[in-house]
Coordinates of C-alpha atoms in Angstrom, one line a residue:
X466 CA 123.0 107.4 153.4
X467 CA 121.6 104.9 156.1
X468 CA 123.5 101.3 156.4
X469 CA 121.7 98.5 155.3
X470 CA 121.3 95.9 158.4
X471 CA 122.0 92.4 157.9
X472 CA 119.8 89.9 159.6
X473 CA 120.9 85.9 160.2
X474 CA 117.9 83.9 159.0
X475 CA 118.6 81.4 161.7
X476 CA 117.6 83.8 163.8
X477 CA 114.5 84.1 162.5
X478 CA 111.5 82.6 164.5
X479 CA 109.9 79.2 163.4
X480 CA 106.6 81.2 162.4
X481 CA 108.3 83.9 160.1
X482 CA 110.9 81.1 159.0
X483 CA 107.9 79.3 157.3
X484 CA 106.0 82.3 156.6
X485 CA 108.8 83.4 154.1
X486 CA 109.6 79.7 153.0
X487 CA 105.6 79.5 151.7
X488 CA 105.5 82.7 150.1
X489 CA 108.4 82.1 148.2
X490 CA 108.3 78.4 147.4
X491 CA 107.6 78.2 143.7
X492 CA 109.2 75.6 141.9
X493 CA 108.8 71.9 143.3
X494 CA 111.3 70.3 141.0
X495 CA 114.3 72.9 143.0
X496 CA 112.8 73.5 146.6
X497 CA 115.7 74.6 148.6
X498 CA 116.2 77.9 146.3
X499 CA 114.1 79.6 149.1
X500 CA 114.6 77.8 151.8
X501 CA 115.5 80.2 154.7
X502 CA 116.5 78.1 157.1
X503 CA 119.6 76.8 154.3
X504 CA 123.2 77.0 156.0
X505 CA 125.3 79.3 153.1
X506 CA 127.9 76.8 154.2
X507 CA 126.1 74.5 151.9
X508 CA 126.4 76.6 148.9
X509 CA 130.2 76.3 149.3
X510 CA 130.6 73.3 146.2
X511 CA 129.5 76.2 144.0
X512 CA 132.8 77.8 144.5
X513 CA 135.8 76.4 142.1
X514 CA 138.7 75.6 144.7
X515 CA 140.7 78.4 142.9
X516 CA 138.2 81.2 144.9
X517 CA 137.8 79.4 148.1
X518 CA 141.0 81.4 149.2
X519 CA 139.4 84.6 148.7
X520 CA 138.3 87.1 151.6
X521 CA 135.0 87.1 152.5
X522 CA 132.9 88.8 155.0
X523 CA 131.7 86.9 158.5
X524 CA 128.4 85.4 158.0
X525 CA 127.4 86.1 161.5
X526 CA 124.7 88.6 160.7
X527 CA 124.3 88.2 156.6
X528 CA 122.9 90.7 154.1
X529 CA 119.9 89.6 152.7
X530 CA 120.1 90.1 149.1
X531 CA 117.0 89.2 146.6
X532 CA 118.1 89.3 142.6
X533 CA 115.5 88.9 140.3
X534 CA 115.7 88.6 136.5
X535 CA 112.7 90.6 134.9
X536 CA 110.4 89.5 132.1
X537 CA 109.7 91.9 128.9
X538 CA 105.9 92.5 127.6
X539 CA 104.9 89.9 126.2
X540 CA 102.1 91.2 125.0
X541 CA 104.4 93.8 123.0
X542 CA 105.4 90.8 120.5
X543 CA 102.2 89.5 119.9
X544 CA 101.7 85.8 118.0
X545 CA 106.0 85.8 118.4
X546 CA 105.5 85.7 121.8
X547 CA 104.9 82.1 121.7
X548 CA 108.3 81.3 120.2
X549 CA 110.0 82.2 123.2
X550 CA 111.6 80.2 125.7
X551 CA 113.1 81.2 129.6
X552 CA 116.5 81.3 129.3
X553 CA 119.5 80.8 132.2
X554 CA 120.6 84.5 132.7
X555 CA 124.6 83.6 133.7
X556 CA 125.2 87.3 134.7
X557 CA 122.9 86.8 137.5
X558 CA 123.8 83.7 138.6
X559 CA 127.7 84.9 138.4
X560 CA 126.3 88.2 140.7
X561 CA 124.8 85.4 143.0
X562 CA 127.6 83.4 143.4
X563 CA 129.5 86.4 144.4
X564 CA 127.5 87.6 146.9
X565 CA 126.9 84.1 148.5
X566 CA 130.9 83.5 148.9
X567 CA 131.3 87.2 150.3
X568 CA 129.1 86.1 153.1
X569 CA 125.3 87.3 151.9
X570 CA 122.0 85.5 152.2
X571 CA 120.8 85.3 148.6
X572 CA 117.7 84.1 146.6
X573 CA 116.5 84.7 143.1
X574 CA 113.6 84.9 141.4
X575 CA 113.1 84.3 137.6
X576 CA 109.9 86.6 136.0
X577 CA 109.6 84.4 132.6
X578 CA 110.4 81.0 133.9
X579 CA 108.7 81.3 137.3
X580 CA 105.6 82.5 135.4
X581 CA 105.0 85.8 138.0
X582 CA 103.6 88.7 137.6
X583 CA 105.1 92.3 138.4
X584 CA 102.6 92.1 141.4
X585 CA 103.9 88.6 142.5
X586 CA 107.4 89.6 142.4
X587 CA 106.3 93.0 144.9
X588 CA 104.7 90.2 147.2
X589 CA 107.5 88.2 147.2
X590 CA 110.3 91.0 148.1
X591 CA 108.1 91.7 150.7
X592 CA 107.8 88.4 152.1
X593 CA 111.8 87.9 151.7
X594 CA 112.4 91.6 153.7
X595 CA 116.0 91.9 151.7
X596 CA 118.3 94.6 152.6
X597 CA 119.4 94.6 148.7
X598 CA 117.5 94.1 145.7
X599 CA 119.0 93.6 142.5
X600 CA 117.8 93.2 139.1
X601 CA 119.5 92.9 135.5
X602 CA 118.4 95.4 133.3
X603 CA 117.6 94.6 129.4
X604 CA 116.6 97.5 127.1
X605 CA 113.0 95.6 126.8
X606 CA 112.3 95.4 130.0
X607 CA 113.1 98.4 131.6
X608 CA 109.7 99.9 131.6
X609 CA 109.0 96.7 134.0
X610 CA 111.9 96.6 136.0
X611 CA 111.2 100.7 136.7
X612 CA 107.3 99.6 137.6
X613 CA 108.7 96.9 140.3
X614 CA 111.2 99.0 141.7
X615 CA 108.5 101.9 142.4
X616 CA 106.4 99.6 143.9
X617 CA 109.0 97.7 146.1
X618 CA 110.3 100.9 147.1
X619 CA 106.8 102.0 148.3
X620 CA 106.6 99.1 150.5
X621 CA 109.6 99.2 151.7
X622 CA 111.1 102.4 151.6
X623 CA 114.7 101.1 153.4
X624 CA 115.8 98.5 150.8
X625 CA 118.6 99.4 148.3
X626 CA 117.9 99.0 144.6
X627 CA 120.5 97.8 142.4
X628 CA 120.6 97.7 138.6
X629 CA 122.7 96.2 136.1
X630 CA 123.4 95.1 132.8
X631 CA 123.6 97.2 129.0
X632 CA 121.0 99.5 129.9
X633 CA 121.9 100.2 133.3
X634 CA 124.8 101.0 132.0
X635 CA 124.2 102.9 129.0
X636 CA 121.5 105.3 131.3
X637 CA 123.2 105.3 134.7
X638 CA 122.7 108.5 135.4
X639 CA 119.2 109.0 134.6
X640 CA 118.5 106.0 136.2
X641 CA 119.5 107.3 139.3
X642 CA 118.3 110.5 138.9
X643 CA 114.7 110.1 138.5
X644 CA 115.2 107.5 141.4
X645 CA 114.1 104.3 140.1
X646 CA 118.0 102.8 141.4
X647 CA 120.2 103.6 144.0
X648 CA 122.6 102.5 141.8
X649 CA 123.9 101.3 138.8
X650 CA 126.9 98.9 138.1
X651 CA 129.2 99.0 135.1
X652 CA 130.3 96.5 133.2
X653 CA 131.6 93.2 135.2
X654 CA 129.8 93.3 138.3
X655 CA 130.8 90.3 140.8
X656 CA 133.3 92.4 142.7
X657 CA 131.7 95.8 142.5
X658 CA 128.6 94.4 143.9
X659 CA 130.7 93.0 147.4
X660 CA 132.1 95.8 147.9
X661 CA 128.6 97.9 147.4
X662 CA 127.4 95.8 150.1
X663 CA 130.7 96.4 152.8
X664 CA 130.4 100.4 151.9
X665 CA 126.6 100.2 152.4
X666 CA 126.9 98.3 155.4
X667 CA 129.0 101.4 156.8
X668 CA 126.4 103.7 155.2
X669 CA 128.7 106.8 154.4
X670 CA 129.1 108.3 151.4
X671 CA 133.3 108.2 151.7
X672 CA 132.8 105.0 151.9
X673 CA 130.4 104.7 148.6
X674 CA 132.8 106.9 147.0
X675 CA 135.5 104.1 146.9
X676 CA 133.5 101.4 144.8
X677 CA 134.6 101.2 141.7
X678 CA 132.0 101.0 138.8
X679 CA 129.2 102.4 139.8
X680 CA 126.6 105.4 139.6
X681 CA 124.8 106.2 142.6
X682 CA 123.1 109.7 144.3
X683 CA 125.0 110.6 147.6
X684 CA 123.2 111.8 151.3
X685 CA 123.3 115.7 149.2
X686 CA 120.7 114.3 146.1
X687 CA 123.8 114.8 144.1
X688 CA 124.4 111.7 141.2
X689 CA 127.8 110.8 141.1
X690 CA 129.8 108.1 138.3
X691 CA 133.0 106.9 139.7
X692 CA 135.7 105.6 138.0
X693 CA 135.6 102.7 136.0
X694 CA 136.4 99.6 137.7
X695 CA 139.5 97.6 136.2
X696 CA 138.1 94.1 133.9
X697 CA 138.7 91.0 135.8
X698 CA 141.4 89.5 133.6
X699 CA 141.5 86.3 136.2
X700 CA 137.9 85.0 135.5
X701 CA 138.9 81.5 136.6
X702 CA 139.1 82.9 140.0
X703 CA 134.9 83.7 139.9
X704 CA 133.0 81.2 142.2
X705 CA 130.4 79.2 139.3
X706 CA 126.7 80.8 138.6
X707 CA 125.0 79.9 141.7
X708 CA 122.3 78.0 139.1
X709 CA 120.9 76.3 142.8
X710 CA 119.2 79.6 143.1
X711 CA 117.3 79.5 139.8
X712 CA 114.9 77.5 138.2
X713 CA 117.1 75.6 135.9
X714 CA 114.5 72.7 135.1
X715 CA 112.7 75.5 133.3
X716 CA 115.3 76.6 131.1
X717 CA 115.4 76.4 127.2
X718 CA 117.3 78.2 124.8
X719 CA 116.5 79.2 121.8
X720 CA 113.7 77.4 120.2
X721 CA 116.0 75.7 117.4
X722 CA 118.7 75.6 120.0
X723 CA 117.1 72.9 122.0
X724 CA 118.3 69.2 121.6
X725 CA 118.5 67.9 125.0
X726 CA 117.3 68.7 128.7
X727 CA 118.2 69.9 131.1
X728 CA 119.9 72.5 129.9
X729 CA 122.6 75.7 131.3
X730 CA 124.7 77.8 129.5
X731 CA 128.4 78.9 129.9
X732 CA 131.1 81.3 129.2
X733 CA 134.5 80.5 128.1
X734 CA 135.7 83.9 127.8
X735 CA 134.0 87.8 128.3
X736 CA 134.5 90.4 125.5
X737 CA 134.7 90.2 121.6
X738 CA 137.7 91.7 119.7
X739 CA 135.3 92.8 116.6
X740 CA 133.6 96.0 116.5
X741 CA 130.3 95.6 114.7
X742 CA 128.1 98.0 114.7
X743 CA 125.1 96.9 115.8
X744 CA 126.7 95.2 119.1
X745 CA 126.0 97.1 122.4
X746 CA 128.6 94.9 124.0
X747 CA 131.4 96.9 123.3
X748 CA 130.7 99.8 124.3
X749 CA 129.6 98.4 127.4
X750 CA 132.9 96.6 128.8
X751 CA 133.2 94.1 126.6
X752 CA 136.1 95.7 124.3
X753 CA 138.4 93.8 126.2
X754 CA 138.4 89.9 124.8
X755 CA 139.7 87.6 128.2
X756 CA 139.7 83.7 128.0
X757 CA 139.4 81.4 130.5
X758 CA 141.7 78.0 130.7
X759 CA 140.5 75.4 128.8
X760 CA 141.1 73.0 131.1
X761 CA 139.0 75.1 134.0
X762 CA 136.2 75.1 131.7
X763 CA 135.7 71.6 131.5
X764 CA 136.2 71.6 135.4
X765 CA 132.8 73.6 135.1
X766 CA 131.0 71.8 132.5
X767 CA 131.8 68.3 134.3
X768 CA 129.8 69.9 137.8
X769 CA 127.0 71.1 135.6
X770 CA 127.0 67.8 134.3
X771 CA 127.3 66.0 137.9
X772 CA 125.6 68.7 140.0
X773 CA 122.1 69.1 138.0
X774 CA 122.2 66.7 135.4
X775 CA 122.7 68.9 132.5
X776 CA 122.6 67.4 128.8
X777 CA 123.2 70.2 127.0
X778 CA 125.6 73.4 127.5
X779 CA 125.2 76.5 125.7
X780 CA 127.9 78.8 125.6
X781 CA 127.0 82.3 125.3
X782 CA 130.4 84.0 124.5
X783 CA 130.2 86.0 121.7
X784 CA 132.5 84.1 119.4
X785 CA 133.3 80.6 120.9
X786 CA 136.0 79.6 120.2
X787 CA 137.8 82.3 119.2
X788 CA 140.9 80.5 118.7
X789 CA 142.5 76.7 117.7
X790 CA 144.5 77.0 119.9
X791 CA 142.1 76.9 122.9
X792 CA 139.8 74.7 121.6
X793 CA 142.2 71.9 121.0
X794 CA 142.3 70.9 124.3
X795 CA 138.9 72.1 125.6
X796 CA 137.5 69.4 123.3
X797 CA 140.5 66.5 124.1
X798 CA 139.6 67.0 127.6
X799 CA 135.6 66.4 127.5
X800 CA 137.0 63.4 125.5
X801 CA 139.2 61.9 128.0
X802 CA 136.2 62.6 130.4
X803 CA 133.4 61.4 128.7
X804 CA 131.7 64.0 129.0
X805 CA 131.4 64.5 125.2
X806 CA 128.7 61.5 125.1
X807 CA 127.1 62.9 128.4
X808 CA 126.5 66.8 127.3
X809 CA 126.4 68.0 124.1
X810 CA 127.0 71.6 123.9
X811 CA 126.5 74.6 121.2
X812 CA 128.1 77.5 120.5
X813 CA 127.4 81.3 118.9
X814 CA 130.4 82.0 116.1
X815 CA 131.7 83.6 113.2
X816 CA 131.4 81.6 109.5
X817 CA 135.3 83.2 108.8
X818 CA 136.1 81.4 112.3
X819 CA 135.1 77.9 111.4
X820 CA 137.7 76.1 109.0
X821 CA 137.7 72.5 108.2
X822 CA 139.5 71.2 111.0
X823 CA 138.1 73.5 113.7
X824 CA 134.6 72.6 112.9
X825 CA 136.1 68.5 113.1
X826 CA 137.6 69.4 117.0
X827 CA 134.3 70.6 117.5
X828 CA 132.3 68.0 116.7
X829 CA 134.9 65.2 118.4
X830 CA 134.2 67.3 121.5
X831 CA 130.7 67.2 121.4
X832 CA 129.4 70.4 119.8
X833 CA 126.3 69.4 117.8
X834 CA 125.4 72.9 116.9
X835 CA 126.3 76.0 116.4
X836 CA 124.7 80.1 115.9
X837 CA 126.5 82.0 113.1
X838 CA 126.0 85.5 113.1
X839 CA 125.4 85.7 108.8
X840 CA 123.1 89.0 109.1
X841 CA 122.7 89.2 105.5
X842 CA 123.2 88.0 102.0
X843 CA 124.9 91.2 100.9
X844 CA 128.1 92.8 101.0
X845 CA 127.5 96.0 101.0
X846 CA 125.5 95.8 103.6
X847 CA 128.0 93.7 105.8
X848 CA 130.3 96.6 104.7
X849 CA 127.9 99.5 106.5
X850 CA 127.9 97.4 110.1
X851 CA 131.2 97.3 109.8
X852 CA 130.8 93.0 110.1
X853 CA 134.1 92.5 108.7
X854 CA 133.3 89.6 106.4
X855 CA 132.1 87.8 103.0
X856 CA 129.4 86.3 102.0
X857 CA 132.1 83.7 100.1
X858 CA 133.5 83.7 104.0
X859 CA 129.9 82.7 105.2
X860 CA 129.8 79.7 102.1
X861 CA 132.5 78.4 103.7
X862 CA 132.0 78.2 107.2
X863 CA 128.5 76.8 106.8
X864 CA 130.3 73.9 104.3
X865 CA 132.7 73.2 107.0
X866 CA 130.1 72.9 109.5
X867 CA 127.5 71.1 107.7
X868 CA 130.7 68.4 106.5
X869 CA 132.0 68.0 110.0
X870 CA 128.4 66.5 111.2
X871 CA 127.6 70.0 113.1
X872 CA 123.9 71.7 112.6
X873 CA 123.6 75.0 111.6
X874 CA 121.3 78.0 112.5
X875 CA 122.0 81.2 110.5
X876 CA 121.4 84.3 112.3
X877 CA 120.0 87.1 109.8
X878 CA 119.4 90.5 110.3
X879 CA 116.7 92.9 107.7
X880 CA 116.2 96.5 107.5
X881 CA 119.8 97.3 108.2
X882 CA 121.3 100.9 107.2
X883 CA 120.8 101.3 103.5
X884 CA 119.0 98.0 102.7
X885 CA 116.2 97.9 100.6
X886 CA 113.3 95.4 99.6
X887 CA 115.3 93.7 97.1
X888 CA 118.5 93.5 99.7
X889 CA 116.3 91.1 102.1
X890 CA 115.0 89.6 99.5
X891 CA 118.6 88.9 98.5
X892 CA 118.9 87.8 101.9
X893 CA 116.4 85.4 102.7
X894 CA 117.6 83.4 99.2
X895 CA 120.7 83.6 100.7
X896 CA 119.6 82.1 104.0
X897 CA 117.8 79.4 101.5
X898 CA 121.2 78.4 99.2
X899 CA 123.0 78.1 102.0
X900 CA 121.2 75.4 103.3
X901 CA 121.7 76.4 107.0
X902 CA 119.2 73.6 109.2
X903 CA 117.7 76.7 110.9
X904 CA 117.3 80.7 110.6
X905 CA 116.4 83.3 112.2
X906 CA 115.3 86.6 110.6
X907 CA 115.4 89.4 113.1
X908 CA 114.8 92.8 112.8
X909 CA 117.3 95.2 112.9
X910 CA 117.3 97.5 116.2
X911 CA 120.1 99.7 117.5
X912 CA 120.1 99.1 121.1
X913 CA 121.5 101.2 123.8
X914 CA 125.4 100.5 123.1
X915 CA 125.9 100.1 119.9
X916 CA 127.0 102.4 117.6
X917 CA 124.0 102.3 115.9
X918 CA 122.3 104.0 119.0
X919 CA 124.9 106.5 119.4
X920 CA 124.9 107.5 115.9
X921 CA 120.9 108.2 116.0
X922 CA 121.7 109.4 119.5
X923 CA 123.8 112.2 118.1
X924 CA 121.0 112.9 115.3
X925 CA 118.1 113.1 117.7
X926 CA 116.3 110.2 116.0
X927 CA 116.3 107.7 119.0
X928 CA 112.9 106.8 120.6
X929 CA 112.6 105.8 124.6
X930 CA 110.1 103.4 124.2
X931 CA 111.8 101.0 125.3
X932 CA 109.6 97.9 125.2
X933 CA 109.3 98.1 121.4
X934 CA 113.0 97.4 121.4
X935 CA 112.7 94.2 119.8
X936 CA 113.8 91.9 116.9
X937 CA 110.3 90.5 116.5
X938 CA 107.7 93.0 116.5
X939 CA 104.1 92.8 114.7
X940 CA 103.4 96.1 115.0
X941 CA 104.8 99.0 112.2
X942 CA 103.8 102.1 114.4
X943 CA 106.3 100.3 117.0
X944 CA 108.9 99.5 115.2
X945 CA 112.3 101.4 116.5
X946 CA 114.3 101.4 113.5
X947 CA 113.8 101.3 109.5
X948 CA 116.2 102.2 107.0
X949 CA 115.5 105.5 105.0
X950 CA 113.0 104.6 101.8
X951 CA 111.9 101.5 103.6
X952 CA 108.3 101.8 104.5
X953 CA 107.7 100.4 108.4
X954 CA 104.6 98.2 107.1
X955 CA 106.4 97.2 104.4
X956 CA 109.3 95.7 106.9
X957 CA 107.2 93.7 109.3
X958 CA 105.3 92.1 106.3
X959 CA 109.2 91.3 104.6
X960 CA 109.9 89.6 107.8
X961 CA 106.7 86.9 107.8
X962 CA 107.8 86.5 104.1
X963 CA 111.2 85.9 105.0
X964 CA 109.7 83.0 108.0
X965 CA 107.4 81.8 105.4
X966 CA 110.0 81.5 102.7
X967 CA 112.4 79.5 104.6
X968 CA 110.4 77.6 106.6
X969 CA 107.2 76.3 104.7
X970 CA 109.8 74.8 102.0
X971 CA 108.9 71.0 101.9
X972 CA 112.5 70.2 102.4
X973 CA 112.3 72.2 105.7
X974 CA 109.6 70.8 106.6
X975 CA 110.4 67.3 105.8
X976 CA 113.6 68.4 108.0
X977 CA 112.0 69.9 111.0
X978 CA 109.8 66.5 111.4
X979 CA 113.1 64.2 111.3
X980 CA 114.5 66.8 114.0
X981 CA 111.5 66.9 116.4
X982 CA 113.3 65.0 119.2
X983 CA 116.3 67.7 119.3
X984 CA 114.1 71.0 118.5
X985 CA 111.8 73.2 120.8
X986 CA 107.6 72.0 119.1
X987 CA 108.1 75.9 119.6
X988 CA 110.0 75.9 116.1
X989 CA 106.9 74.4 114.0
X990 CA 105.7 77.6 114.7
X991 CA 108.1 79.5 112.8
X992 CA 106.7 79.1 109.5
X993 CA 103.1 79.3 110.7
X994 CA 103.8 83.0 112.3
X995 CA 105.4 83.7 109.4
X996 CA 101.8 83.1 107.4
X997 CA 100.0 85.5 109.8
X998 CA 100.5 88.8 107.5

């Protein structure tokens, strides 16, 4: 396999040195993401003083590296479409920051929140001339990320293409078999990705042969997995998402998720120690649960804070926190800081995880909100996703919220395995007695990962149309998934009840209007979609 050839862009003549820093310039509010002529030396207060010790390569002659986060089509989701919001991807950022400290000359571009087209993005990578291109690979937008890659590698037939993320890593080897990757990276990818670069850089195939965690065709057309690459146990030692690259002035989060800002998201820990079935995450290198110090977190959320003016802080850990233990002093330490009046932050979490007194920590330390994973009003069906909890367990985890001052959004899933009309039904009254602030009713859809996938995998009944693999969908010929007896029309019209019901209540309403300056105006469209069918 030919080596990739570094080039220093302050080399670079004036002419071409403008030429890229015009094509690329997109967002006025960040200018310097694609500014060419930007020392990486200046990039260097992105890295936590823990990593700063760490080896990196000579910057003499850098890598060029362009990572771009793909958008989905939208058209697929029709009127839900407008609900959505550009969100930080952290993976990519992390993947950024790695390859900036090892010594690589990096820029980003952001489909959604840059508002480009899959043409743009082509025109773009050609401008930029990387040596590396790297995208992260959701199940949705695969059929896009495939289309840029084809047409990148058309115009320039040298440059390496990287994927990553659950689908990359669920369809490795086809991926890199029909050629629209030169690779594919498993699971935790800051590390991997370096060392691709060094090996590439030699252009051997022994050498290509020693990264760990990835799936790639050698010089012979032959596609080769190697061995998994051991989890990162240390990840205080990972230089912070490299969010300078990104347009984070664009960035929402959910559409009831929004109460201040700007906003960026965090993790405090990587893997989940429950095994639903519907998760792809562990099945995808997130079996292992590892937890960052408390203390180092804060570090983190304090230069978010300081660095890009961030009021509010998402963290997108599965479950955070998982445990007391850890939160105690995460929250004592914004305290002491101030920082719990500066940023408010949100969280994703289990009802069965949120006693009395954790949900008070929480809201001492600034948490205003938080995401619980409910999926439905029913045990039995809780029982079949193997969700490990009660709907008693749910009453009280939204009552200890709700008492501590902390908002609620209940995360609901319909049309799971064995439900039936009367089972969302039960659901969505469910959603409504609990008196959660917000909900979401998504359909159920067994992405690449989960067991759910695997067990229609093993049946033959999975479809590859990938782009209809989503939790809003308007159309019943697209829909992925639908439990037996359950008609498909039937389904999509359940869910617009299910938005209509909860939202078009006069209490919610009469809510949503005393919330409007800590809510996306996207969610007044919640109830109105939901009126559509």
């Amino acid at each position: 396999m030919p080596p990739i050839c570094g080039r220093d862009a302050r080399s670079l003549s004036a002419p071409h040195r403008d030429r890229i820093h015009q094509t690329l310039a997109i967002v006025d509010d960040n200018p310097d993401r694609f500014d060419s002529t930007l020392s990486m030396t200046e990039t260097w207060a992105t890295i936590p003083a823990s990593s700063k010790s760490l080896p990196s390569i000579s910057i003499g002659d850098p890598v060029r590296v362009l990572l771009i986060n793909p958008a989905m089509n939208m058209k697929k989701l029709g009127r839900f479409a407008g609900l959505l919001e550009p969100m930080p991807c952290i993976g990519l950022a992390y993947i950024a920051a790695a390859l900036e400290h090892h010594g690589c000359f990096v820029r980003a571009l952001d489909m959604f929140a840059d508002k480009l087209s899959g043409d743009d993005v082509v025109e773009k990578t050609v401008a930029f001339q990387p040596d590396m291109v790297g995208m992260t690979v959701l199940t949705p937008s695969a059929p896009i990320c495939a289309e840029i890659s084809a047409q990148i590698r058309a115009r320039l037939p040298n440059v390496k293409i990287v994927w990553g993320a659950v689908h990359a890593d669920v369809f490795a080897r086809d991926i890199v078999r029909d050629g629209e990757a030169d690779f594919c990276i498993h699971h935790d990818g800051e590390e991997t990705i370096c060392e691709l670069v060094d090996a590439l850089t030699e252009g051997n195939d022994a050498d290509l042969e020693k990264v760990d965690g990835i799936t790639w065709k050698n010089s012979s057309g032959e596609v080769f997995t190697n061995k998994d690459r051991k989890l990162n146990r240390d990840l205080d030692s990972l230089p912070y998402p490299a969010w300078h690259l990104f347009p984070y002035h664009r960035y929402g989060l959910l559409p009831f998720a929004d109460f201040a800002k700007p906003v960026l998201t965090m993790t405090g820990s990587r893997g989940c120690p429950y095994r639903c079935d519907y998760c792809s995450l562990i099945n995808t290198g997130g079996k292992v649960y590892r937890k960052r110090d408390p203390i180092k977190i804060v570090d983190e959320y304090e230069y978010l804070v300081d660095r890009y003016g961030v009021k509010q802080i998402g963290f997108v850990d599965p479950i955070f926190p998982l445990v007391k233990k850890d939160l105690e002093p995460f929250c004592k330490e914004l305290v002491a800081r101030g920082l719990d009046e500066k940023c408010q932050w949100l969280s994703e979490t289990r009802a069965d995880r949120l006693d009395a007194d954790t949900a008070r920590i929480m809201y001492e330390g600034g948490c205003r909100r938080v995401l619980m994973g409910i999926e439905s009003g029913s045990d039995l069906l809780l029982g079949n996703v193997n969700k490990n909890i009660t709907t008693a367990k749910v009453r009280e985890g939204v009552a200890n919220a709700k008492a501590a001052g902390i908002q609620t959004v209940g995360l609901f899933m319909i049309g799971m395995p064995g439900e039936t009309p009367e089972m969302t039904r039960e659901t969505v009254e469910f959603a409504v007695d609990l008196d959660v602030d917000f909900a979401k009713f998504a359909i159920t859809v067994p992405f690449p990962g989960s067991k759910l996938f695997d067990d229609r995998w093993q049946k033959d009944l999975f479809r590859d149309d990938w782009e209809n693999y989503t939790t809003f969908n308007p159309d019943p010929d697209r829909l992925i998934y639908h439990p037996e007896g359950y008609d498909p029309d039937e389904l999509i019209k359940m869910q617009s009840w299910a938005l209509r019901r909860f939202y078009m209540r006069p209490k919610q309403i009469k809510r949503q209007m005393l919330e409007l300056q800590t809510i996306s105006p996207k969610m007044l469209l919640y109830g109105l979609y939901g009126m559509a069918i």
